[in-house]
Amino acid sequence: FHNSIIFLETPEGERAGKPYKLEKVDADLSQLREVGIFEKARGLILGIPYRYTKQMKQEFYRLVLERLKDYDFPILANVNFGHTDPIITIPYGAQAIIDSEAKELRIEI
């Protein structure tokens, strides 16, 4: 994951059509931190949380920012990939640039 941009999304919850529990997001982020996934990352892109209410989304983003506050990389949130409609395809291994000033993501294929 050296110099990588990490893509994360929330899957479906324990039952089909239900959102993934925030407690699980917290545990997942903690595990990723523990194994060093974010140590050498250059950025993070978050998919639109699946089936989250407005309040759940706010709590999700607060949780992500709190858990990743020790890292110095841009975070782009609410991107249409993963369990979303419409959905964009993000090719693995492609060159990607997060421009936080322009608020854009560029993928070079």
mmCIF file with all atom_site columns, C-alpha atoms in Angstrom:
data_model
loop_
_atom_site.group_PDB
_atom_site.id
_atom_site.type_symbol
_atom_site.label_atom_id
_atom_site.label_alt_id
_atom_site.label_comp_id
_atom_site.label_asym_id
_atom_site.label_entity_id
_atom_site.label_seq_id
_atom_site.pdbx_PDB_ins_code
_atom_site.Cartn_x
_atom_site.Cartn_y
_atom_site.Cartn_z
_atom_site.occupancy
_atom_site.B_iso_or_equiv
_atom_site.pdbx_formal_charge
_atom_site.auth_seq_id
_atom_site.auth_comp_id
_atom_site.auth_asym_id
_atom_site.auth_atom_id
_atom_site.pdbx_PDB_model_num
ATOM 1   C CA . PHE A 1 1   ? 0.000   0.000  0.000   1.00 0.00 ? 1   PHE A CA 1
ATOM 2   C CA . HIS A 1 2   ? 3.054   2.256  -0.264  1.00 0.00 ? 2   HIS A CA 1
ATOM 3   C CA . ASN A 1 3   ? 2.059   5.507  -2.037  1.00 0.00 ? 3   ASN A CA 1
ATOM 4   C CA . SER A 1 4   ? -1.431  4.128  -2.680  1.00 0.00 ? 4   SER A CA 1
ATOM 5   C CA . ILE A 1 5   ? -4.808  5.757  -2.583  1.00 0.00 ? 5   ILE A CA 1
ATOM 6   C CA . ILE A 1 6   ? -7.063  3.529  -0.501  1.00 0.00 ? 6   ILE A CA 1
ATOM 7   C CA . PHE A 1 7   ? -10.675 2.994  -1.603  1.00 0.00 ? 7   PHE A CA 1
ATOM 8   C CA . LEU A 1 8   ? -13.177 2.024  1.106   1.00 0.00 ? 8   LEU A CA 1
ATOM 9   C CA . GLU A 1 9   ? -16.919 1.534  1.074   1.00 0.00 ? 9   GLU A CA 1
ATOM 10  C CA . THR A 1 10  ? -19.551 0.153  3.380   1.00 0.00 ? 10  THR A CA 1
ATOM 11  C CA . PRO A 1 11  ? -21.094 -3.145 2.274   1.00 0.00 ? 11  PRO A CA 1
ATOM 12  C CA . GLU A 1 12  ? -24.622 -4.276 2.960   1.00 0.00 ? 12  GLU A CA 1
ATOM 13  C CA . GLY A 1 13  ? -25.395 -4.958 6.584   1.00 0.00 ? 13  GLY A CA 1
ATOM 14  C CA . GLU A 1 14  ? -25.990 -8.328 8.179   1.00 0.00 ? 14  GLU A CA 1
ATOM 15  C CA . ARG A 1 15  ? -29.348 -8.548 6.398   1.00 0.00 ? 15  ARG A CA 1
ATOM 16  C CA . ALA A 1 16  ? -29.832 -7.774 2.711   1.00 0.00 ? 16  ALA A CA 1
ATOM 17  C CA . GLY A 1 17  ? -30.880 -4.192 2.063   1.00 0.00 ? 17  GLY A CA 1
ATOM 18  C CA . LYS A 1 18  ? -29.796 -2.973 5.501   1.00 0.00 ? 18  LYS A CA 1
ATOM 19  C CA . PRO A 1 19  ? -26.911 -0.586 6.273   1.00 0.00 ? 19  PRO A CA 1
ATOM 20  C CA . TYR A 1 20  ? -23.588 -1.729 7.706   1.00 0.00 ? 20  TYR A CA 1
ATOM 21  C CA . LYS A 1 21  ? -23.457 -0.956 11.426  1.00 0.00 ? 21  LYS A CA 1
ATOM 22  C CA . LEU A 1 22  ? -21.302 1.984  12.509  1.00 0.00 ? 22  LEU A CA 1
ATOM 23  C CA . GLU A 1 23  ? -19.810 -0.188 15.256  1.00 0.00 ? 23  GLU A CA 1
ATOM 24  C CA . LYS A 1 24  ? -18.468 -2.467 12.530  1.00 0.00 ? 24  LYS A CA 1
ATOM 25  C CA . VAL A 1 25  ? -17.048 0.507  10.619  1.00 0.00 ? 25  VAL A CA 1
ATOM 26  C CA . ASP A 1 26  ? -15.236 1.524  13.797  1.00 0.00 ? 26  ASP A CA 1
ATOM 27  C CA . ALA A 1 27  ? -13.857 -1.991 14.288  1.00 0.00 ? 27  ALA A CA 1
ATOM 28  C CA . ASP A 1 28  ? -12.823 -2.255 10.623  1.00 0.00 ? 28  ASP A CA 1
ATOM 29  C CA . LEU A 1 29  ? -10.982 1.078  10.698  1.00 0.00 ? 29  LEU A CA 1
ATOM 30  C CA . SER A 1 30  ? -9.229  0.046  13.908  1.00 0.00 ? 30  SER A CA 1
ATOM 31  C CA . GLN A 1 31  ? -8.090  -3.224 12.316  1.00 0.00 ? 31  GLN A CA 1
ATOM 32  C CA . LEU A 1 32  ? -6.804  -1.441 9.214   1.00 0.00 ? 32  LEU A CA 1
ATOM 33  C CA . ARG A 1 33  ? -4.863  0.981  11.423  1.00 0.00 ? 33  ARG A CA 1
ATOM 34  C CA . GLU A 1 34  ? -3.414  -1.868 13.488  1.00 0.00 ? 34  GLU A CA 1
ATOM 35  C CA . VAL A 1 35  ? -2.022  -3.668 10.442  1.00 0.00 ? 35  VAL A CA 1
ATOM 36  C CA . GLY A 1 36  ? -0.539  -0.435 9.053   1.00 0.00 ? 36  GLY A CA 1
ATOM 37  C CA . ILE A 1 37  ? -2.674  0.002  5.935   1.00 0.00 ? 37  ILE A CA 1
ATOM 38  C CA . PHE A 1 38  ? -2.787  3.795  6.319   1.00 0.00 ? 38  PHE A CA 1
ATOM 39  C CA . GLU A 1 39  ? 0.876   4.305  7.292   1.00 0.00 ? 39  GLU A CA 1
ATOM 40  C CA . LYS A 1 40  ? 2.188   4.901  3.780   1.00 0.00 ? 40  LYS A CA 1
ATOM 41  C CA . ALA A 1 41  ? -1.060  5.756  2.003   1.00 0.00 ? 41  ALA A CA 1
ATOM 42  C CA . ARG A 1 42  ? -1.268  8.933  -0.065  1.00 0.00 ? 42  ARG A CA 1
ATOM 43  C CA . GLY A 1 43  ? -5.030  9.361  0.172   1.00 0.00 ? 43  GLY A CA 1
ATOM 44  C CA . LEU A 1 44  ? -8.387  7.820  0.986   1.00 0.00 ? 44  LEU A CA 1
ATOM 45  C CA . ILE A 1 45  ? -11.538 7.679  -1.124  1.00 0.00 ? 45  ILE A CA 1
ATOM 46  C CA . LEU A 1 46  ? -14.814 6.761  0.556   1.00 0.00 ? 46  LEU A CA 1
ATOM 47  C CA . GLY A 1 47  ? -17.810 5.433  -1.322  1.00 0.00 ? 47  GLY A CA 1
ATOM 48  C CA . ILE A 1 48  ? -21.285 6.673  -0.504  1.00 0.00 ? 48  ILE A CA 1
ATOM 49  C CA . PRO A 1 49  ? -22.326 4.721  2.598   1.00 0.00 ? 49  PRO A CA 1
ATOM 50  C CA . TYR A 1 50  ? -24.895 2.093  1.624   1.00 0.00 ? 50  TYR A CA 1
ATOM 51  C CA . ARG A 1 51  ? -28.423 2.834  2.859   1.00 0.00 ? 51  ARG A CA 1
ATOM 52  C CA . TYR A 1 52  ? -27.269 5.331  5.500   1.00 0.00 ? 52  TYR A CA 1
ATOM 53  C CA . THR A 1 53  ? -29.606 8.065  6.700   1.00 0.00 ? 53  THR A CA 1
ATOM 54  C CA . LYS A 1 54  ? -28.324 11.641 6.752   1.00 0.00 ? 54  LYS A CA 1
ATOM 55  C CA . GLN A 1 55  ? -27.579 11.303 10.473  1.00 0.00 ? 55  GLN A CA 1
ATOM 56  C CA . MET A 1 56  ? -25.750 7.992  9.968   1.00 0.00 ? 56  MET A CA 1
ATOM 57  C CA . LYS A 1 57  ? -23.637 9.551  7.192   1.00 0.00 ? 57  LYS A CA 1
ATOM 58  C CA . GLN A 1 58  ? -22.647 12.422 9.466   1.00 0.00 ? 58  GLN A CA 1
ATOM 59  C CA . GLU A 1 59  ? -21.650 9.972  12.196  1.00 0.00 ? 59  GLU A CA 1
ATOM 60  C CA . PHE A 1 60  ? -19.781 7.821  9.650   1.00 0.00 ? 60  PHE A CA 1
ATOM 61  C CA . TYR A 1 61  ? -17.696 10.765 8.417   1.00 0.00 ? 61  TYR A CA 1
ATOM 62  C CA . ARG A 1 62  ? -17.057 11.966 11.971  1.00 0.00 ? 62  ARG A CA 1
ATOM 63  C CA . LEU A 1 63  ? -15.886 8.472  12.881  1.00 0.00 ? 63  LEU A CA 1
ATOM 64  C CA . VAL A 1 64  ? -13.568 8.233  9.865   1.00 0.00 ? 64  VAL A CA 1
ATOM 65  C CA . LEU A 1 65  ? -12.020 11.640 10.603  1.00 0.00 ? 65  LEU A CA 1
ATOM 66  C CA . GLU A 1 66  ? -11.545 10.758 14.265  1.00 0.00 ? 66  GLU A CA 1
ATOM 67  C CA . ARG A 1 67  ? -9.919  7.383  13.548  1.00 0.00 ? 67  ARG A CA 1
ATOM 68  C CA . LEU A 1 68  ? -7.635  8.793  10.840  1.00 0.00 ? 68  LEU A CA 1
ATOM 69  C CA . LYS A 1 69  ? -6.719  12.140 12.431  1.00 0.00 ? 69  LYS A CA 1
ATOM 70  C CA . ASP A 1 70  ? -3.080  11.078 12.866  1.00 0.00 ? 70  ASP A CA 1
ATOM 71  C CA . TYR A 1 71  ? -2.529  10.673 9.119   1.00 0.00 ? 71  TYR A CA 1
ATOM 72  C CA . ASP A 1 72  ? -1.625  13.447 6.705   1.00 0.00 ? 72  ASP A CA 1
ATOM 73  C CA . PHE A 1 73  ? -3.434  12.618 3.485   1.00 0.00 ? 73  PHE A CA 1
ATOM 74  C CA . PRO A 1 74  ? -6.511  13.932 1.691   1.00 0.00 ? 74  PRO A CA 1
ATOM 75  C CA . ILE A 1 75  ? -9.836  12.171 2.085   1.00 0.00 ? 75  ILE A CA 1
ATOM 76  C CA . LEU A 1 76  ? -12.404 12.326 -0.694  1.00 0.00 ? 76  LEU A CA 1
ATOM 77  C CA . ALA A 1 77  ? -15.848 11.227 0.454   1.00 0.00 ? 77  ALA A CA 1
ATOM 78  C CA . ASN A 1 78  ? -19.250 10.437 -1.014  1.00 0.00 ? 78  ASN A CA 1
ATOM 79  C CA . VAL A 1 79  ? -17.922 8.956  -4.279  1.00 0.00 ? 79  VAL A CA 1
ATOM 80  C CA . ASN A 1 80  ? -20.195 6.809  -6.483  1.00 0.00 ? 80  ASN A CA 1
ATOM 81  C CA . PHE A 1 81  ? -18.429 3.459  -6.357  1.00 0.00 ? 81  PHE A CA 1
ATOM 82  C CA . GLY A 1 82  ? -19.226 0.235  -4.580  1.00 0.00 ? 82  GLY A CA 1
ATOM 83  C CA . HIS A 1 83  ? -22.831 -0.327 -3.488  1.00 0.00 ? 83  HIS A CA 1
ATOM 84  C CA . THR A 1 84  ? -24.220 2.803  -5.172  1.00 0.00 ? 84  THR A CA 1
ATOM 85  C CA . ASP A 1 85  ? -26.385 3.807  -8.087  1.00 0.00 ? 85  ASP A CA 1
ATOM 86  C CA . PRO A 1 86  ? -25.091 5.285  -10.310 1.00 0.00 ? 86  PRO A CA 1
ATOM 87  C CA . ILE A 1 87  ? -21.752 3.556  -9.995  1.00 0.00 ? 87  ILE A CA 1
ATOM 88  C CA . ILE A 1 88  ? -18.344 4.321  -11.455 1.00 0.00 ? 88  ILE A CA 1
ATOM 89  C CA . THR A 1 89  ? -15.720 1.700  -12.104 1.00 0.00 ? 89  THR A CA 1
ATOM 90  C CA . ILE A 1 90  ? -12.320 2.367  -10.582 1.00 0.00 ? 90  ILE A CA 1
ATOM 91  C CA . PRO A 1 91  ? -9.556  0.302  -12.187 1.00 0.00 ? 91  PRO A CA 1
ATOM 92  C CA . TYR A 1 92  ? -7.117  -1.236 -9.704  1.00 0.00 ? 92  TYR A CA 1
ATOM 93  C CA . GLY A 1 93  ? -3.512  -0.276 -10.284 1.00 0.00 ? 93  GLY A CA 1
ATOM 94  C CA . ALA A 1 94  ? -4.273  2.848  -12.332 1.00 0.00 ? 94  ALA A CA 1
ATOM 95  C CA . GLN A 1 95  ? -2.578  6.144  -11.531 1.00 0.00 ? 95  GLN A CA 1
ATOM 96  C CA . ALA A 1 96  ? -4.909  8.335  -9.483  1.00 0.00 ? 96  ALA A CA 1
ATOM 97  C CA . ILE A 1 97  ? -4.579  11.861 -8.166  1.00 0.00 ? 97  ILE A CA 1
ATOM 98  C CA . ILE A 1 98  ? -6.667  13.477 -5.441  1.00 0.00 ? 98  ILE A CA 1
ATOM 99  C CA . ASP A 1 99  ? -6.575  17.263 -5.829  1.00 0.00 ? 99  ASP A CA 1
ATOM 100 C CA . SER A 1 100 ? -8.064  18.580 -2.599  1.00 0.00 ? 100 SER A CA 1
ATOM 101 C CA . GLU A 1 101 ? -7.868  22.227 -3.692  1.00 0.00 ? 101 GLU A CA 1
ATOM 102 C CA . ALA A 1 102 ? -9.787  21.570 -6.918  1.00 0.00 ? 102 ALA A CA 1
ATOM 103 C CA . LYS A 1 103 ? -11.952 18.995 -5.106  1.00 0.00 ? 103 LYS A CA 1
ATOM 104 C CA . GLU A 1 104 ? -11.462 16.377 -7.776  1.00 0.00 ? 104 GLU A CA 1
ATOM 105 C CA . LEU A 1 105 ? -10.227 12.882 -8.412  1.00 0.00 ? 105 LEU A CA 1
ATOM 106 C CA . ARG A 1 106 ? -8.366  12.107 -11.635 1.00 0.00 ? 106 ARG A CA 1
ATOM 107 C CA . ILE A 1 107 ? -7.746  8.561  -12.784 1.00 0.00 ? 107 ILE A CA 1
ATOM 108 C CA . GLU A 1 108 ? -5.236  8.028  -15.562 1.00 0.00 ? 108 GLU A CA 1
ATOM 109 C CA . ILE A 1 109 ? -5.556  4.800  -17.500 1.00 0.00 ? 109 ILE A CA 1
#
